[in-house]
Short mmCIF file of C-alpha atoms in Angstrom, two decimals:
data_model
loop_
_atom_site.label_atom_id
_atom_site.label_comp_id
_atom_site.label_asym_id
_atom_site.label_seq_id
_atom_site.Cartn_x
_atom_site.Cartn_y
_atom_site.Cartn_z
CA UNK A 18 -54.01 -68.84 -24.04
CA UNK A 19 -56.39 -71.40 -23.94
CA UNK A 20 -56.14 -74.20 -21.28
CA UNK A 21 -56.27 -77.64 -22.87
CA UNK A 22 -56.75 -80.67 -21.40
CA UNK A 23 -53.13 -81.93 -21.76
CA UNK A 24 -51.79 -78.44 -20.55
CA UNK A 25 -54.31 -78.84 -16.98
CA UNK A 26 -53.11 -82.47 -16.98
CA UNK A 27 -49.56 -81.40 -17.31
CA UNK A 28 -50.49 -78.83 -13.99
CA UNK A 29 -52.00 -80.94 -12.24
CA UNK A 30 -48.86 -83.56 -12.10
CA UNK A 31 -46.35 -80.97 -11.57
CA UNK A 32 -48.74 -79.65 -8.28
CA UNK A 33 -48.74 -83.14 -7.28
CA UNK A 34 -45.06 -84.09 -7.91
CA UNK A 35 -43.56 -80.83 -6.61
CA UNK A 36 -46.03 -80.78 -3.44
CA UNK A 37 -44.67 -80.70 0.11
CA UNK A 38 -46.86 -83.33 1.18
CA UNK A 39 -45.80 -85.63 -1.59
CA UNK A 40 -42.29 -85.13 -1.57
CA UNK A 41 -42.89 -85.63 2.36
CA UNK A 42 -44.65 -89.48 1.14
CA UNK A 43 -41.70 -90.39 -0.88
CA UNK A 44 -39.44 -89.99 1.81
CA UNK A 45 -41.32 -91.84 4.11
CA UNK A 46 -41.53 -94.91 1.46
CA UNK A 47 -37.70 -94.29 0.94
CA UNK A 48 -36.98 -95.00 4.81
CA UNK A 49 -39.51 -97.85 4.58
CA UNK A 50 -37.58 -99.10 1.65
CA UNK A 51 -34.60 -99.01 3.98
CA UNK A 52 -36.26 -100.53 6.60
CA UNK A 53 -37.15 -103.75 4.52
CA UNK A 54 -33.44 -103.98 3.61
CA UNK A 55 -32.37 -104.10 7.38
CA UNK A 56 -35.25 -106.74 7.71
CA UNK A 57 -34.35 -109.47 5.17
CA UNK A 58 -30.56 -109.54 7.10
CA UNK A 59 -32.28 -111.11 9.93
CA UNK A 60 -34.24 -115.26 9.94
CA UNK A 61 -37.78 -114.14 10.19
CA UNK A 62 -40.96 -116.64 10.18
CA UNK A 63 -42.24 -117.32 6.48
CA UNK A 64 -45.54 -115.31 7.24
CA UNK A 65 -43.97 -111.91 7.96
CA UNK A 66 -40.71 -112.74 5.35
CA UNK A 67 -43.76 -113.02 2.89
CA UNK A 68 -44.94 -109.67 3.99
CA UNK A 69 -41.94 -107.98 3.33
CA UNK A 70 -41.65 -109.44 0.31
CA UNK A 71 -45.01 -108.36 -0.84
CA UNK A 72 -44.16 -104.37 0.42
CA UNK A 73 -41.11 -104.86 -0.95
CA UNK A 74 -42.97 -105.07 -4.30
CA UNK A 75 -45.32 -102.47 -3.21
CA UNK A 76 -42.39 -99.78 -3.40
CA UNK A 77 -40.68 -101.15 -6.35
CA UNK A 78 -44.30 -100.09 -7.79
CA UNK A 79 -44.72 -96.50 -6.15
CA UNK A 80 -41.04 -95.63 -7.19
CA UNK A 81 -42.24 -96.29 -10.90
CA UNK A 82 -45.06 -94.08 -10.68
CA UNK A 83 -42.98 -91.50 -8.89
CA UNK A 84 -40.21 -91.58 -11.37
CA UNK A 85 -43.15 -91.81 -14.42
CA UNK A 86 -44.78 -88.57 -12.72
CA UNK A 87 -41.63 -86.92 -12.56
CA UNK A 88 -40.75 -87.31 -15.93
CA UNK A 89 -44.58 -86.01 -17.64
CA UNK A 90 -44.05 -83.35 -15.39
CA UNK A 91 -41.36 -81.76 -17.69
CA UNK A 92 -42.28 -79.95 -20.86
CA UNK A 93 -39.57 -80.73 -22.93
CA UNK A 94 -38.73 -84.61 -21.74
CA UNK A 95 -35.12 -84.04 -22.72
CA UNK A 96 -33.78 -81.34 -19.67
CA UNK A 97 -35.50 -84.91 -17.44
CA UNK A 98 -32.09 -86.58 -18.96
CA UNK A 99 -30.17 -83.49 -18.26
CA UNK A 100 -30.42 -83.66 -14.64
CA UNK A 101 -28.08 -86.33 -13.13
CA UNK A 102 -30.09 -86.62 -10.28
CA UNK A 103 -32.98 -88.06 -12.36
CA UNK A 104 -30.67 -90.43 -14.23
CA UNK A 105 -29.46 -91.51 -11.32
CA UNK A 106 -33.57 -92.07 -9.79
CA UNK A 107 -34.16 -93.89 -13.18
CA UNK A 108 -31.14 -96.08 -13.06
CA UNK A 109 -31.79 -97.40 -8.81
CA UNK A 110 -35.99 -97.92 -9.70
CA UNK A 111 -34.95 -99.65 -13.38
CA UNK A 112 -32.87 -101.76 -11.64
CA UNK A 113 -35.20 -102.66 -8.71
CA UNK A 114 -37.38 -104.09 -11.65
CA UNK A 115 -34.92 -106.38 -12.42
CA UNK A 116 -36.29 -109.95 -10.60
CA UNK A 117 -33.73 -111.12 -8.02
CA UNK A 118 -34.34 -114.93 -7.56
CA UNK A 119 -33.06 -117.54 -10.30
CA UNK A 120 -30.72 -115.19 -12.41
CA UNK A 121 -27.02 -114.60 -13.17
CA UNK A 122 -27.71 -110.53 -12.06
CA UNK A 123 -29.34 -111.79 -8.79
CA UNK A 124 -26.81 -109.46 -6.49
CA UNK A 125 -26.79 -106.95 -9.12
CA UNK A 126 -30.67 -106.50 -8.69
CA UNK A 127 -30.26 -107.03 -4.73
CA UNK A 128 -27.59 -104.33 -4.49
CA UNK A 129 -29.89 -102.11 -6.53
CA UNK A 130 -32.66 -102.59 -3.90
CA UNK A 131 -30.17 -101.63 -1.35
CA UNK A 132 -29.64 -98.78 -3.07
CA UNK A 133 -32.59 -97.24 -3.38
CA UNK A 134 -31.74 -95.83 0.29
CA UNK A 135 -29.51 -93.38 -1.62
CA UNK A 136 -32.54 -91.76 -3.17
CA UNK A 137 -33.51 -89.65 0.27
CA UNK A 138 -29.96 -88.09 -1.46
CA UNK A 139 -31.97 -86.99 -4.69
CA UNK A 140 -35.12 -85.92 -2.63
CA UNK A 141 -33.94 -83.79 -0.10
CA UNK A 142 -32.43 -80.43 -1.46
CA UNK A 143 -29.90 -79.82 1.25
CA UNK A 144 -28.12 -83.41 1.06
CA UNK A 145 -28.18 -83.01 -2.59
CA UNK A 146 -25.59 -79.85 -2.10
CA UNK A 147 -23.51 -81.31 -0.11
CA UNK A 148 -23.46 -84.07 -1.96
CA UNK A 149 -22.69 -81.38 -5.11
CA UNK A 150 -20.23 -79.68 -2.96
CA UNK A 151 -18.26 -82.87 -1.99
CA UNK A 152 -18.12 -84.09 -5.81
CA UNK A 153 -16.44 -80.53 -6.59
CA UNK A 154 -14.21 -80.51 -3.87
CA UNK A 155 -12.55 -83.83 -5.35
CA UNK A 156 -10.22 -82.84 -7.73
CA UNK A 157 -8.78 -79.94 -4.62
CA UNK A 158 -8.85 -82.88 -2.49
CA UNK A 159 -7.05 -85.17 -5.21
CA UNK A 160 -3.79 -82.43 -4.97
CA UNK A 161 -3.93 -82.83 -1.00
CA UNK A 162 -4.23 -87.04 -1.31
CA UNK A 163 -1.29 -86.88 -3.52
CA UNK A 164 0.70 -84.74 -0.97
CA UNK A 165 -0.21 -87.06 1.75
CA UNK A 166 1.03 -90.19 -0.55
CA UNK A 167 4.34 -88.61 -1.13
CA UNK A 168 4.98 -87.68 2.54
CA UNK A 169 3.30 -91.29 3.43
CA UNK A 170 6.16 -92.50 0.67
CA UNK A 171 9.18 -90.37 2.59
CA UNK A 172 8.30 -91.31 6.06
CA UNK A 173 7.74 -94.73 5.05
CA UNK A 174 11.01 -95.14 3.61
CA UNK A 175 12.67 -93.15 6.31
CA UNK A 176 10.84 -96.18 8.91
CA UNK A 177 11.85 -98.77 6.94
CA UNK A 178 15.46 -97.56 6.91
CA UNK A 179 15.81 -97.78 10.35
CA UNK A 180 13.01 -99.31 12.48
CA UNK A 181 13.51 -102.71 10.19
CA UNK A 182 15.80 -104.49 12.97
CA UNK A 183 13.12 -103.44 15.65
CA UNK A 184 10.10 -105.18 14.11
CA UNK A 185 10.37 -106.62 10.25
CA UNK A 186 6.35 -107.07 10.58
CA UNK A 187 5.62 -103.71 10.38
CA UNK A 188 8.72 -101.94 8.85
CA UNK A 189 9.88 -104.95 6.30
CA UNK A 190 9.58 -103.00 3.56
CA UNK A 191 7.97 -99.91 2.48
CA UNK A 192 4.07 -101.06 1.73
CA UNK A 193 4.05 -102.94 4.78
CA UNK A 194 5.33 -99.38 6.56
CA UNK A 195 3.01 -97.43 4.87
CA UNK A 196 0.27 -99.31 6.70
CA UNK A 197 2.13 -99.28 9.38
CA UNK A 198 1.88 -95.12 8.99
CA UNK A 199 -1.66 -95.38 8.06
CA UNK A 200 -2.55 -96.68 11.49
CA UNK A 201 -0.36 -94.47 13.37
CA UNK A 202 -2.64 -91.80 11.40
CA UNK A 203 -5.36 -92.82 12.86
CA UNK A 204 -4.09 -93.28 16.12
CA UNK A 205 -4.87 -97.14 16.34
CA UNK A 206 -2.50 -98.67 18.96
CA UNK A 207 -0.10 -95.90 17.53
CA UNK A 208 1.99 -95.54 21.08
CA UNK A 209 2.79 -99.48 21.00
CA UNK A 210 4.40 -98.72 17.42
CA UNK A 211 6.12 -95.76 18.70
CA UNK A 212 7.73 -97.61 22.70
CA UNK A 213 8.32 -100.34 20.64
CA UNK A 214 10.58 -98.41 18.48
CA UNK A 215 11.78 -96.21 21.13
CA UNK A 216 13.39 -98.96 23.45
CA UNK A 217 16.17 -98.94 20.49
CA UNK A 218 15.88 -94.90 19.18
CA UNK A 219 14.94 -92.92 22.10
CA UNK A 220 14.59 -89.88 20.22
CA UNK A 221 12.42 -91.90 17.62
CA UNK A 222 9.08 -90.20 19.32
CA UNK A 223 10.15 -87.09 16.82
CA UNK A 224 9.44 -89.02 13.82
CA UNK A 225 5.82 -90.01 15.45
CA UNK A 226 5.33 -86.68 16.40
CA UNK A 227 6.18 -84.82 13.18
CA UNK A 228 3.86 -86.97 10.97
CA UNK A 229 1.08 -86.99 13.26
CA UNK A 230 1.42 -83.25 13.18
CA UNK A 231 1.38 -83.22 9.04
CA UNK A 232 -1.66 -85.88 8.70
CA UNK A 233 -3.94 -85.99 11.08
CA UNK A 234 -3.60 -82.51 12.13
CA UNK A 235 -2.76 -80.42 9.09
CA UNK A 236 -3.95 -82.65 5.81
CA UNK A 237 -6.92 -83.31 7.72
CA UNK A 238 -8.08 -79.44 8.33
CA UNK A 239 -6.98 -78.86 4.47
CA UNK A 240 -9.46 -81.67 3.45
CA UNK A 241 -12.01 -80.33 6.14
CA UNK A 242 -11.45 -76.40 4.53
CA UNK A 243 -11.44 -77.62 0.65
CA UNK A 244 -14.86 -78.68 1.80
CA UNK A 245 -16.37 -76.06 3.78
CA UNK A 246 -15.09 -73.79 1.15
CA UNK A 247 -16.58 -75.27 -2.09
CA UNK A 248 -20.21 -75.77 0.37
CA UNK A 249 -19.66 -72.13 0.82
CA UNK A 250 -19.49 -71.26 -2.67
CA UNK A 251 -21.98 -73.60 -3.77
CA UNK A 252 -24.44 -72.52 -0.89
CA UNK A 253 -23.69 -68.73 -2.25
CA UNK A 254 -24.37 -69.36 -5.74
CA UNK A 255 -27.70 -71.13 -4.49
CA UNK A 256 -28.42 -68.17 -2.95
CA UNK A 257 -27.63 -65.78 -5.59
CA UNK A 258 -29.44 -67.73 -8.09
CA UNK A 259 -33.07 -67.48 -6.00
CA UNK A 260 -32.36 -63.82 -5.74
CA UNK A 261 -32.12 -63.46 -9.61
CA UNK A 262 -35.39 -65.60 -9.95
CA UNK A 263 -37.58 -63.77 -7.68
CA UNK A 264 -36.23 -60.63 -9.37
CA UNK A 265 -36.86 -61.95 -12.67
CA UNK A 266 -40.60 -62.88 -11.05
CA UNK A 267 -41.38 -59.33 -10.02
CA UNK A 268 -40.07 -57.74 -13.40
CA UNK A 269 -42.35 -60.47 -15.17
CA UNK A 270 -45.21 -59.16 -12.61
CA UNK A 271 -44.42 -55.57 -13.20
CA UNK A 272 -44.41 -55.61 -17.08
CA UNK A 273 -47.35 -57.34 -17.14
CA UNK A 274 -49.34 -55.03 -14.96
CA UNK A 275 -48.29 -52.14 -16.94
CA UNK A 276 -49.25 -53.83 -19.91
CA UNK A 277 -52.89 -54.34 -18.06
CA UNK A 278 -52.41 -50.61 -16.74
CA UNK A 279 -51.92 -49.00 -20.26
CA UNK A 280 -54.74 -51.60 -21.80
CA UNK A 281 -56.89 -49.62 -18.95
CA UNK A 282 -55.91 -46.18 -19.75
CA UNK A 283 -56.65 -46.52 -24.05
CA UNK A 284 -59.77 -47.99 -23.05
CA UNK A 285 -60.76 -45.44 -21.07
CA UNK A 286 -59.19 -42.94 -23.48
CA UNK A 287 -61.47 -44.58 -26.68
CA UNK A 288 -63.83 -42.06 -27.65
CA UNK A 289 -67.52 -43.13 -27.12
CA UNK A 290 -70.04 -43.65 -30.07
#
């Protein structure tokens, strides 16, 4: 096959864009990037405000190469568009484009700059599968948030039935004892809820004790397990998938060295003249 100058081109950006010590740059601009952010929330003197502002532009630039390099370095330009993690690159550097002074999309371009801290998520491989893994483990954790609601429902009705003459604030009704629940669940001030509610139900310290049990202790390792589990299976797929590659590799390297190996042999086989 001959090389062309579009097909060395082509190898030459995907070297580049793939390379440790590029991917290494990017995520050093990233944290930059982030850096900036953090700046601009403090009152600065003009001179170095300028500066930022200037750097600020400097990285809006270097994503756009980035994300232009990227996309030459696929072959077929549609499997870029197939990759959510590129649309999702495209979307946060598009949008840092966008100018942020003297426009009705002003916060909509400044929350875009913000965002661009998200893309150390696309660049490093190992937050981007746990960032797979936690997106999977949503609709297992979706059956386990509607179990919590309904026992959040039953033990909120259960407080407002009969803690409602102890404090109306936080028992009133049944939303405002939900809340109530929620920050018993996460232990904020929970014992004042529960003595408070004790002085007129002594044994009222079961009803405490029995829902912290179900929430924080058992919902919470369910949600903890959904997740290690679907990392687990995502991690072994990874895994499974690189062993199938580099055996696909060395077939593709053994085929074509008997190919060279039999191309040997009739050559050396070829009668002379």
């Amino acid at each position: 096959m001959e090389v062309t100058p579009s097909n060395s081109f082509l190898g030459l950006v995907k070297r580049v864009e793939r390379s440790v010590w590029f991917q290494g740059f990017i995520i050093s601009i990233i944290i930059i990037a982030a850096l900036t952010v953090g700046a601009k929330t403090y009152s600065l003197p003009y001179e170095v405000e300028l500066a930022i502002n200037y750097l600020d532009t400097a990285i809006t630039v270097f994503f756009l190469v980035e994300i232009v390099l990227r996309f030459i370095s696929y072959e077929k330009k549609r499997a870029f568009f197939k990759d959510p993690w590129n649309v999702f690159d495209m979307v946060i550097v598009v949008g840092s484009l966008m100018p942020i002074s003297d426009t009705d999309m002003i916060l909509v371009a400044r929350l875009l700059r913000v965002f661009r801290v998200l893309r150390l998520v696309s660049i490093i491989p190992d937050l981007r599968v746990l960032i797979n893994a936690l997106l999977k483990a949503i609709p297992k954790m979706g059956y386990i948030a509607l179990l919590m609601f309904i026992i959040f429902y039953l033990f909120a009705a259960v407080g407002s039935i009969f803690f409602e003459n102890v404090n109306e604030t936080l028992w009133g009704d049944i939303a405002i004892s939900m809340l109530t629940l929620f920050r018993v669940a996460t232990f904020e001030d929970w014992t004042d809820v529960m003595y408070e509610t004790m002085a007129v139900y002594p044994f009222s310290w079961i009803f405490y004790v029995v829902f912290i049990f179900l929430t924080a202790f058992v919902f919470l390792n369910m949600m903890v397990g959904v997740v290690l589990d679907v990392m687990t299976q995502e991690t072994s797929a990874k895994e499974h998938q690189e062993q199938e590659d580099n055996h696909q590799a060395l077939v593709n390297q053994i085929s074509e060295l008997q190919k060279q190996v039999q191309a040997l042999s009739e050559k050396l086989d070829k009668p002379k003249d």
